[in-house]
Structures are given as structure tokens and as C-alpha cells.
CSV table of C-alpha atoms in Angstrom, one decimal:
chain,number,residue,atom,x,y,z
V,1,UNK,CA,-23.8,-9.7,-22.8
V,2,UNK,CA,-21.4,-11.2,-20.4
V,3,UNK,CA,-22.8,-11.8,-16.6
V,4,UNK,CA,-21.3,-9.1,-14.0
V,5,UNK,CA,-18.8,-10.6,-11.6
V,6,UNK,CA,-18.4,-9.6,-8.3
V,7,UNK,CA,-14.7,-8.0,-8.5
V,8,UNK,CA,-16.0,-6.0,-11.9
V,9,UNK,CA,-15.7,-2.5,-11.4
V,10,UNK,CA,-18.9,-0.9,-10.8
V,11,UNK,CA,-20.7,1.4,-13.8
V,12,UNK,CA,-20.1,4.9,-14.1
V,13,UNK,CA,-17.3,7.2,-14.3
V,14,UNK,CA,-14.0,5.6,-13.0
V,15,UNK,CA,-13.7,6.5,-9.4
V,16,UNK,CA,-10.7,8.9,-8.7
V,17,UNK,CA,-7.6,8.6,-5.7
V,18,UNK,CA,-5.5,10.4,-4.1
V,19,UNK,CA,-2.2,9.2,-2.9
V,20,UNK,CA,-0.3,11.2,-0.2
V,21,UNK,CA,3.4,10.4,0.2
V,22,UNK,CA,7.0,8.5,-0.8
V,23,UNK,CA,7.9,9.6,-4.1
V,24,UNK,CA,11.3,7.6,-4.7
V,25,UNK,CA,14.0,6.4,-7.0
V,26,UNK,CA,14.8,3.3,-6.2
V,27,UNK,CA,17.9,1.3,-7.8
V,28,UNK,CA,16.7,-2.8,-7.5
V,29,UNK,CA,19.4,-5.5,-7.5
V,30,UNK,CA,18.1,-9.3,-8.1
V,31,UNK,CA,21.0,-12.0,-6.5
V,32,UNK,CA,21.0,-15.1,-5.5
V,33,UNK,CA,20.5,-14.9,-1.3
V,34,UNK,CA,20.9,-11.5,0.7
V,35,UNK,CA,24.2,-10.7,1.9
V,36,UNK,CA,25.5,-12.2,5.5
V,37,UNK,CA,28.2,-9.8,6.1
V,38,UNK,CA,30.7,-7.4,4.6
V,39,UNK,CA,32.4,-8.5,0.8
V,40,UNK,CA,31.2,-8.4,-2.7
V,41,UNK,CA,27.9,-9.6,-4.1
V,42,UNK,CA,27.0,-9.6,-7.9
V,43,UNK,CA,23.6,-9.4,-9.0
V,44,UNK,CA,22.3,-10.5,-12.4
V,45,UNK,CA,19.2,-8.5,-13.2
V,46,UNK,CA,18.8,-4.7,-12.6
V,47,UNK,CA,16.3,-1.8,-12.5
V,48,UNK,CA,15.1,1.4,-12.0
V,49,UNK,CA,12.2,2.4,-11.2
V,50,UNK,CA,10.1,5.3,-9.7
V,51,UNK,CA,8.4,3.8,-7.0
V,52,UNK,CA,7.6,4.4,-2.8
V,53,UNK,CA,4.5,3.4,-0.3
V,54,UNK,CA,2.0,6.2,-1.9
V,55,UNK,CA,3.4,5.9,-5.1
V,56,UNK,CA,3.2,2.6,-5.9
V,57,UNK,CA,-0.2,2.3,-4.3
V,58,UNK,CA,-1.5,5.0,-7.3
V,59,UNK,CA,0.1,3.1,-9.8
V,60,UNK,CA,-2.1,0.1,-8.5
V,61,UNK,CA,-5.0,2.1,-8.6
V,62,UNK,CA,-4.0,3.3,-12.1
V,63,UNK,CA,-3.4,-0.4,-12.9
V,64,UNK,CA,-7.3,-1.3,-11.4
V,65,UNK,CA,-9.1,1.1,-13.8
V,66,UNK,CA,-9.1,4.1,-11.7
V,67,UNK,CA,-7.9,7.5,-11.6
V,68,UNK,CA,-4.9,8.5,-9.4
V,69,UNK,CA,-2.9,11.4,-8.3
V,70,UNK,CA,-0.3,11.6,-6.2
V,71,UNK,CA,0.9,14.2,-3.6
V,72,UNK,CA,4.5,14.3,-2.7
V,73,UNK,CA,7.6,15.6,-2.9
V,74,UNK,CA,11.2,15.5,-4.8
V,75,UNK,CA,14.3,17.8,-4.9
V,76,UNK,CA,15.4,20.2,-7.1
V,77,UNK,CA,17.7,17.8,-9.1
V,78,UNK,CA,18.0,15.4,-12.3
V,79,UNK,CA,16.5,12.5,-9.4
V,80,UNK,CA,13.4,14.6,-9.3
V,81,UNK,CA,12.6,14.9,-12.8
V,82,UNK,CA,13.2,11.4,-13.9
V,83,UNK,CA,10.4,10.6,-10.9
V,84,UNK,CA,7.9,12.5,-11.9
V,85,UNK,CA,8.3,11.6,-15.5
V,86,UNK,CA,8.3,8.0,-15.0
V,87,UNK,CA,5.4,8.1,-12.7
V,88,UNK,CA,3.4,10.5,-14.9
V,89,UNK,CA,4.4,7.8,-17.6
V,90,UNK,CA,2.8,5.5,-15.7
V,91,UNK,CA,-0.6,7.0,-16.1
V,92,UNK,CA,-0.7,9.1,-12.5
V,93,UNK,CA,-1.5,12.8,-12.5
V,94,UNK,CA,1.3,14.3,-11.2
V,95,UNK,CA,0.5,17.7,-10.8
V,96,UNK,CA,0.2,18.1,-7.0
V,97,UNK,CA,3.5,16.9,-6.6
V,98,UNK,CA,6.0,19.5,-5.0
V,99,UNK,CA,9.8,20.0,-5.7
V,100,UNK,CA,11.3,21.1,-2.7
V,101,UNK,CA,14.0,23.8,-3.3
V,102,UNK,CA,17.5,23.0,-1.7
V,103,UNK,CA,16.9,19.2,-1.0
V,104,UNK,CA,17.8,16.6,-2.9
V,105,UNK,CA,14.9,13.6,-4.0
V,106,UNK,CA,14.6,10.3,-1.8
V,107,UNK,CA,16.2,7.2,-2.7
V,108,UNK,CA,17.0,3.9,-2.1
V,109,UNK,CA,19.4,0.6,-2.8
V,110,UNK,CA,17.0,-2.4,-3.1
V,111,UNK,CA,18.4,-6.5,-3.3
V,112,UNK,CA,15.7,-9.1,-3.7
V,113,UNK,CA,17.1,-13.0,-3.5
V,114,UNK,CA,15.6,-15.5,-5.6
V,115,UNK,CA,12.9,-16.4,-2.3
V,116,UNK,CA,11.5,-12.7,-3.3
V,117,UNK,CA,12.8,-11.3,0.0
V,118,UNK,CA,14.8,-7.7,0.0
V,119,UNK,CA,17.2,-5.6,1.8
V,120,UNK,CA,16.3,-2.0,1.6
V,121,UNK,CA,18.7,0.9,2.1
V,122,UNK,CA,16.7,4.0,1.7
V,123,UNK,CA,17.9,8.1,1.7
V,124,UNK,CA,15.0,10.4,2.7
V,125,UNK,CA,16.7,14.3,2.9
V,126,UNK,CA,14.3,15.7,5.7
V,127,UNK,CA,14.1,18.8,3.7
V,128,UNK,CA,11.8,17.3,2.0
V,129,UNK,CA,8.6,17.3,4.1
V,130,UNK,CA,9.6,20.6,6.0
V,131,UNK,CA,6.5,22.1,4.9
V,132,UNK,CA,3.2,20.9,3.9
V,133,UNK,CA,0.3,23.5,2.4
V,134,UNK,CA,-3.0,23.4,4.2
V,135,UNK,CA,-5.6,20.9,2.8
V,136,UNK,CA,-9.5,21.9,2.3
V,137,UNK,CA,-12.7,20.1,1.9
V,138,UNK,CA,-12.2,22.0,-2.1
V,139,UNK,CA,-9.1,20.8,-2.4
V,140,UNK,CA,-10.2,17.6,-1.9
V,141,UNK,CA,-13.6,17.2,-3.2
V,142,UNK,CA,-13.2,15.9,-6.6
V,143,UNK,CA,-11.9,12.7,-5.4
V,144,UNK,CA,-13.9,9.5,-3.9
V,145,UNK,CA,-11.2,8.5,-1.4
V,146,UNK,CA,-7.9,9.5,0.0
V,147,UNK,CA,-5.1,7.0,0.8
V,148,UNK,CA,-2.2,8.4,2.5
V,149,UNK,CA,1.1,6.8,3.8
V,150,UNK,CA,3.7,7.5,6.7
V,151,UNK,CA,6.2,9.7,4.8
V,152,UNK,CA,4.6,13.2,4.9
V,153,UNK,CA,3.0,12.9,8.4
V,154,UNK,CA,2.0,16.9,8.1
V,155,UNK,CA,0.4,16.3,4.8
V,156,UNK,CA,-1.2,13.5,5.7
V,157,UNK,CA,-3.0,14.4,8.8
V,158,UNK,CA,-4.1,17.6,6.8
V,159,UNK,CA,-5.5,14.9,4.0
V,160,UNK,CA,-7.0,12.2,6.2
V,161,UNK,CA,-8.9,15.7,8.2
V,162,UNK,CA,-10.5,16.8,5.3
V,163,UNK,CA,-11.6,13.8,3.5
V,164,UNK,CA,-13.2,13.1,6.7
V,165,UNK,CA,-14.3,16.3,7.3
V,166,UNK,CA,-16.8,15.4,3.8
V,167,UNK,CA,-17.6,11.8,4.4
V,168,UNK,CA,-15.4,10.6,2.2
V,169,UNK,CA,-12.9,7.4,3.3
V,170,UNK,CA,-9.5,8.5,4.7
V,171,UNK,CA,-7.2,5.1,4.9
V,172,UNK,CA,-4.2,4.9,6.7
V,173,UNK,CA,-1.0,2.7,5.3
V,174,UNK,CA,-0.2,2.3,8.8
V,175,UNK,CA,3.5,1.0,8.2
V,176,UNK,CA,6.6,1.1,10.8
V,177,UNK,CA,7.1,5.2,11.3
V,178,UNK,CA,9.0,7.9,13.6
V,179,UNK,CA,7.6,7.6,17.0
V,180,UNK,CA,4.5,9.3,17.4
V,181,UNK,CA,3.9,9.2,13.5
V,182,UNK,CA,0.9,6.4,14.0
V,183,UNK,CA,-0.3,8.0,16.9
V,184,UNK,CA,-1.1,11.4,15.4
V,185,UNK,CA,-2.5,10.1,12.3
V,186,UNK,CA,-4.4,7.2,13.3
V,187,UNK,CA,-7.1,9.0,15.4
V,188,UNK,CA,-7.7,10.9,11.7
V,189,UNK,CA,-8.4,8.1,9.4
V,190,UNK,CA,-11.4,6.1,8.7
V,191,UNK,CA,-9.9,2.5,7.6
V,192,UNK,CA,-6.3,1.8,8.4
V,193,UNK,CA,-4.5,-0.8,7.0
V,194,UNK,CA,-1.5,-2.4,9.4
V,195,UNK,CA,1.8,-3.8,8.2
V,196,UNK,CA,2.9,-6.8,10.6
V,197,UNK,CA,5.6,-5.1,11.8
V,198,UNK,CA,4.1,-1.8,12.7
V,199,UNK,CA,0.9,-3.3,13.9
V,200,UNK,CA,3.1,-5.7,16.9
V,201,UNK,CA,5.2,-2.7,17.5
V,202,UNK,CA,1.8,-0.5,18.3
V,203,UNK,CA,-0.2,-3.2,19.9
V,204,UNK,CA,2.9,-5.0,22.1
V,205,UNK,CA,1.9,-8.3,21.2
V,206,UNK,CA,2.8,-10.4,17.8
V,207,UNK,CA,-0.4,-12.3,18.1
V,208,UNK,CA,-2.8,-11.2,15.4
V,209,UNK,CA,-6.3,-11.4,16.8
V,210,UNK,CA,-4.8,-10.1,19.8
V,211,UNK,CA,-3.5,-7.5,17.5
V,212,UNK,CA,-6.0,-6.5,15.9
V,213,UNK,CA,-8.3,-6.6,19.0
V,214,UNK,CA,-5.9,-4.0,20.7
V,215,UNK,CA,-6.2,-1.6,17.6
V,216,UNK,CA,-9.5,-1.5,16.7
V,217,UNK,CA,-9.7,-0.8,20.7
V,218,UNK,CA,-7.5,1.8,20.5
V,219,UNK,CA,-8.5,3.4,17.2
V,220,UNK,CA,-12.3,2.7,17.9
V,221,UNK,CA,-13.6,5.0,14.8
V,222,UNK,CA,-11.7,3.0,12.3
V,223,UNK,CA,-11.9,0.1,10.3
V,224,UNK,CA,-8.7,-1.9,11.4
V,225,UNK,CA,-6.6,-4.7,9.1
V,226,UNK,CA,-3.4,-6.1,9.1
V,227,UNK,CA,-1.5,-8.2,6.4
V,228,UNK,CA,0.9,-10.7,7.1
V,229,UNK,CA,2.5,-11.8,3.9
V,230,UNK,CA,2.2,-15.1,3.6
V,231,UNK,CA,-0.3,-15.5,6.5
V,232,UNK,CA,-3.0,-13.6,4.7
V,233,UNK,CA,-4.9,-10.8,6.4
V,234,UNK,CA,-6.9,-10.3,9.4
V,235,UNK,CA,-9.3,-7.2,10.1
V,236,UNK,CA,-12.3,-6.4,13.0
V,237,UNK,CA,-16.0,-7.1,11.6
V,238,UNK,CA,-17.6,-4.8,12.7
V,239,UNK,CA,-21.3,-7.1,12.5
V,240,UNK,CA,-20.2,-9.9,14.3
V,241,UNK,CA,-17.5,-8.1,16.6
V,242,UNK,CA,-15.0,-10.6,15.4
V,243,UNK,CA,-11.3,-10.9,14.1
V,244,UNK,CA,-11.9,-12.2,10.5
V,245,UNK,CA,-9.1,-14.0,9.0
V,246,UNK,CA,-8.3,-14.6,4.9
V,247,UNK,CA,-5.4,-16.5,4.0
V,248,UNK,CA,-3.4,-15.6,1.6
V,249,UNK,CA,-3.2,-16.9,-2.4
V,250,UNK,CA,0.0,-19.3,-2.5
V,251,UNK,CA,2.2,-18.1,-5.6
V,252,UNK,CA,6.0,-18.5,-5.8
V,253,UNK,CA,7.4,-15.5,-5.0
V,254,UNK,CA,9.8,-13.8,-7.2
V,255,UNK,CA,9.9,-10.1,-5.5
V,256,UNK,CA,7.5,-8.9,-2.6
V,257,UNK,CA,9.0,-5.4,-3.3
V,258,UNK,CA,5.6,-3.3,-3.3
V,259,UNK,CA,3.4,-6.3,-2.2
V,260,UNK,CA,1.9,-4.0,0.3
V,261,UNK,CA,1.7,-0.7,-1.5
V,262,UNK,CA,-0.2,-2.7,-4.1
V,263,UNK,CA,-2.6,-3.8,-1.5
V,264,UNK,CA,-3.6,-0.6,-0.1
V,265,UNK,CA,-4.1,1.3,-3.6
V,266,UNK,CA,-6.2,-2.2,-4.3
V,267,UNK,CA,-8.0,-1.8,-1.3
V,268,UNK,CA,-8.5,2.0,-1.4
V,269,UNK,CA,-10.0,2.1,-4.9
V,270,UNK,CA,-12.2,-1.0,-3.9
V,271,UNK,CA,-13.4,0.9,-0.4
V,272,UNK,CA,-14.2,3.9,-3.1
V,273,UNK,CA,-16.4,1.3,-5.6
V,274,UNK,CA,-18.2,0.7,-2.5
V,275,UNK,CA,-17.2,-3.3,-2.6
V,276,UNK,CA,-17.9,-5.2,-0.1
V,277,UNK,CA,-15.6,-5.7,3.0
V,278,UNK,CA,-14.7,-9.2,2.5
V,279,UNK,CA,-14.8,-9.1,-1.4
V,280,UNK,CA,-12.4,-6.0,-0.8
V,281,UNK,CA,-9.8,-8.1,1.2
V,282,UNK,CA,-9.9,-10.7,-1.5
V,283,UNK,CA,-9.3,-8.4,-4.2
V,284,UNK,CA,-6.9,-6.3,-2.4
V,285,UNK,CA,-4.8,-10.2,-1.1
V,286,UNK,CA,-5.2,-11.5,-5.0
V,287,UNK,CA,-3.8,-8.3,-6.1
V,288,UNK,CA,-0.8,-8.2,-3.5
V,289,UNK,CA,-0.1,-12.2,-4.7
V,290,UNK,CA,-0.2,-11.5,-8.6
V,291,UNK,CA,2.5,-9.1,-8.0
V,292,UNK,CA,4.5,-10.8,-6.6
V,293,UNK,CA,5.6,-13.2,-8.9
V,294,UNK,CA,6.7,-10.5,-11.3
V,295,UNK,CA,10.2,-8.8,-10.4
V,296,UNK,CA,10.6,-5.4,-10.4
V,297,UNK,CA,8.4,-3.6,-7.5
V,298,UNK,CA,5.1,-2.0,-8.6
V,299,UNK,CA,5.3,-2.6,-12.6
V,300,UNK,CA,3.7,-6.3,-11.1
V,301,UNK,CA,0.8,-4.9,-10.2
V,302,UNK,CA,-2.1,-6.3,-12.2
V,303,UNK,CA,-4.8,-4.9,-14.7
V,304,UNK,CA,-8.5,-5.0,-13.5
V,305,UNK,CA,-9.0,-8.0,-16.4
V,306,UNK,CA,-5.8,-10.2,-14.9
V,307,UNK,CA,-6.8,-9.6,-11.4
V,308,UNK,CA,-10.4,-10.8,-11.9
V,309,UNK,CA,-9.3,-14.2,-14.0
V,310,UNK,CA,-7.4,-14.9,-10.7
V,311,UNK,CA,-10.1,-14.2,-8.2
V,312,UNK,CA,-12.8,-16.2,-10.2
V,313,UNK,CA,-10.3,-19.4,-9.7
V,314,UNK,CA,-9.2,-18.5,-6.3
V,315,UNK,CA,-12.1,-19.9,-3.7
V,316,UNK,CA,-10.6,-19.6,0.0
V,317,UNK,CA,-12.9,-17.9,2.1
V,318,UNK,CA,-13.0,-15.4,4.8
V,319,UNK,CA,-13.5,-17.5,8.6
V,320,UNK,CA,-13.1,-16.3,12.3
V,321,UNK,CA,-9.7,-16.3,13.0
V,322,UNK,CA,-8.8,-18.8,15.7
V,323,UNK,CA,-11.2,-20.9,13.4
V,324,UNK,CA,-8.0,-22.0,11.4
V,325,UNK,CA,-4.9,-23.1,12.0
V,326,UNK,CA,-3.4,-20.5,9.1
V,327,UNK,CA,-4.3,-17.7,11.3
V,328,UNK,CA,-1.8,-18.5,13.7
């Protein structure tokens, strides 16, 4: 019998996700450096691929061992189909998903250089998220967790309310948003996890402890993170009262495309197994690093088996931030 290792998901019935959001097509160009100004550039790889913030996060968690389904919505056109199919392909249950009559599905021009960094140029018809049905504690009760993204504020908030509404943990992609967007859902969710960008923008300061300090101030009922690429992660221990700081895995990067959804679902099916903080920042970081050094946006994110061979060789450790020179 081979020994249990920390990362190994726990026994029992898989745990089950939702996912709440993007839902896009997106057209990826590989080239050699980002463009500097107007002209011609030729890539040499190409792909399509089914992908956004909520989406990708559910594939991750599909990835992981767990069960995920995805709310969202496309248009009534050919775009709208093929994203449904290929994520239902990819092994997420699609049948929450709306197609919104009269608008047409999101999505977006994507170049990645060979540093793994991208330009984005993304199409989301408003028409999309006019509506959103009202959420209940039924609707929601089969699953362990809820993750939810920026895209659908309306949906969301109505998602984050009533997983919290039965104990269950409602977590926050808190990327860059519409003004107001963080605000209003922020106050509803019980873990929130902070891109870089959105988190400076919200706190007013680009120092992380200082960062993360402000949030967890501001957003007192929540678990608060934030990633920083290549500068790991940093989140508020509750215990100690302390910024926490993990660096992050080094890996040559090939495509960060998705880096972040594939975080979150990582993180969100972890919170569900009932891992651990710190072992759920690792595994969520290790995740987030595997895929990127794959190209092509969330088809890099890892199996349960892949991502635990990497974790049992990775030994960094979890310090005070301000304790470490990386977390500056």
C-alpha cells in the first residue's frame, strides 16, 4: 500500500465545483516578442481553444480529480456551440450554461512571445450578462464550493450569497473589473483570491504586505491572497495575524495564458478537500507553475498524479513576508 502524501486527494466521493463566469473563444498566436507598434507580425504556432477566468479554473478542477460545472453564458451563434462542445469535451458539465438570444459569444485575439508573456484583445457583447436567474441555497447544495469570477457580476453575487448563505466556501477571483465590480462582490465571498493588478488598484499601494494588510482590513470576513507571478503569493494568517509569503516554483515559462485561472480552480477544489491553508497555496503555486511551461492556455494544467510528483520535489516553504527578500 503506498503511504498517503499530503497533496493526495482526500477519500470519498470526488468533491464537486461550481464555476461562475467567462466562457470564451479565444484565437492564441505564439511569436517571437510582442508587437511595439503598428505593421505585420507572423506567428508560427496557432490555437483555438475554449477557454476564460471561470472556465479555465473548472477545467483545472476537472484536471485535479474533481467534479466541475460551469455557469455562463454564449450567443446564439456557431461561436457558442463550438464552446460549449469543447468545454464539455473537456470533462465539465455544461448544463447550466445559458445562450443568450440576440448576442453574439465572447472572444478574444491572444499573442504570447517566447518569454511566455501575452497581449490580449478580448470582445465581450454586453448582451450577454443582461440577465442573471436567481440563485438558491437548492440550487446550490449539491456542490462543496463555489468559485466565481468578475465577468457575471449579477450572477456571481447571487452565487457567492447563497453558498454562504449554507456554510459552504464562496471564493472570489478578484481580478481587474468595472468599477464597483470588486466592491459589490467582495463583502459576499468567504476567500478571495487577488490578481496583482487588481489588488494595487483596490488597496492604492503596490506594496504587497501593505496590500494585503489593507484588504483583509477592508474585507475583514474573508480569507485574503494575492499572486504575483513570479513573486509567488502572499495571503493574511489568520493565527498569527501576519502576511505569509510563498515564493513561487521557478520554471521557464512558455505561456502564462491561464496561469491564474489554474490557480483559483487549484485552490478552490483544495479549500473544498479541506487542505490545509499553506499546503493549499503550494498546491494551488505548483499548479499555476506546471502550466506554464506548456503552450496553449488551460490544456497546461496538470493531472492530480503530475502535480503531486512536483510538489514532493519542490521544498520552499511558507515565511513572514518581510522575512525574505523575494517578497519584496
Amino acid at each position: 500500500m503506498t503511504a498517503s502524501f499530503a497533496f493526495d486527494p482526500p477519500p470519498g466521493s470526488a468533491r464537486r465545483l461550481l464555476c461562475v463566469g467567462a466562457a470564451v473563444l479565444d484565437t492564441l498566436f505564439r511569436v517571437r516578442a510582442l508587437p511595439t507598434g503598428q505593421g505585420k507580425i507572423l506567428p508560427y504556432e496557432m490555437l483555438q481553444i475554449a477557454e476564460g477566468m471561470a472556465s479555465s479554473a473548472a477545467f483545472a478542477v476537472a484536471r485535479l480529480g474533481g467534479r466541475a460545472s460551469l455557469w455562463g453564458a454564449v450567443g446564439d451563434d456557431a461561436t457558442g456551440e463550438r464552446i460549449i462542445a469543447d468545454l464539455s469535451e473537456s470533462g465539465i458539465d455544461t448544463s447550466g450554461m445559458v445562450v443568450a438570444q440576440g448576442a453574439r459569444s465572447a472572444v478574444s485575439t491572444i499573442l504570447i512571445d517566447d518569454q511566455g508573456e501575452r497581449l490580449i484583445v478580448p470582445f465581450y457583447d454586453a448582451r450577454l450578462h443582461d440577465t442573471a436567474r436567481p440563485v438558491t441555497q437548492r440550487d446550490i447544495a449539491s456542490f462543496d464550493a463555489v468559485l466565481v469570477d468578475v465577468r457575471w457580476p449579477k450572477l456571481a453575487l447571487a452565487t457567492l450569497s447563497a453558498a454562504r448563505g449554507t456554510g459552504k466556501p464562496a471564493i472570489l477571483d478578484g481580478d481587474v473589473a468595472g468599477d464597483g465590480v470588486i466592491e459589490m462582490l467582495a463583502p459576499a465571498a468567504s476567500h478571495i483570491v487577488f490578481s496583482e493588478p487588481a489588488a494595487g488598484r483596490l488597496a492604492g499601494t503596490a506594496d504587497p504586505v501593505e496590500v494585503v494588510s489593507r484588504l483583509k482590513r477592508k474585507f475583514a470576513q474573508a480569507f485574503i491572497s494575492v499572486t504575483a507571478g513570479e513573486n509567488g503569493c502572499f495571503w493574511f494568517d489568520e493565527p498569527t495575524g501576519n502576511v505569509f509569503h510563498l515564493a513561487a516554483p521557478r520554471v521557464k515559462a512558455i505561456d502564462t495564458l491561464a496561469a491564474g485561472d489554474i490557480f483559483h480552480g487549484a485552490f478552490a477544489l483544495a479549500i473544498a478537500e479541506g487542505m490545509p491553508i499553506e499546503e493549499t497555496m503550494r498546491l494551488s503555486s505548483m499548479a499555476a507553475a506546471l502550466k506554464c511551461q506548456v503552450f496553449g492556455g488551460r490544456i497546461g494544467a496538470p493531472t492530480r498524479a503530475e502535480l503531486c510528483d512536483a510538489l514532493r520535489d519542490w521544498d520552499a516553504k511558507a515565511v513572514p513576508a518581510g522575512t525574505d527578500d523575494r517578497a519584496r
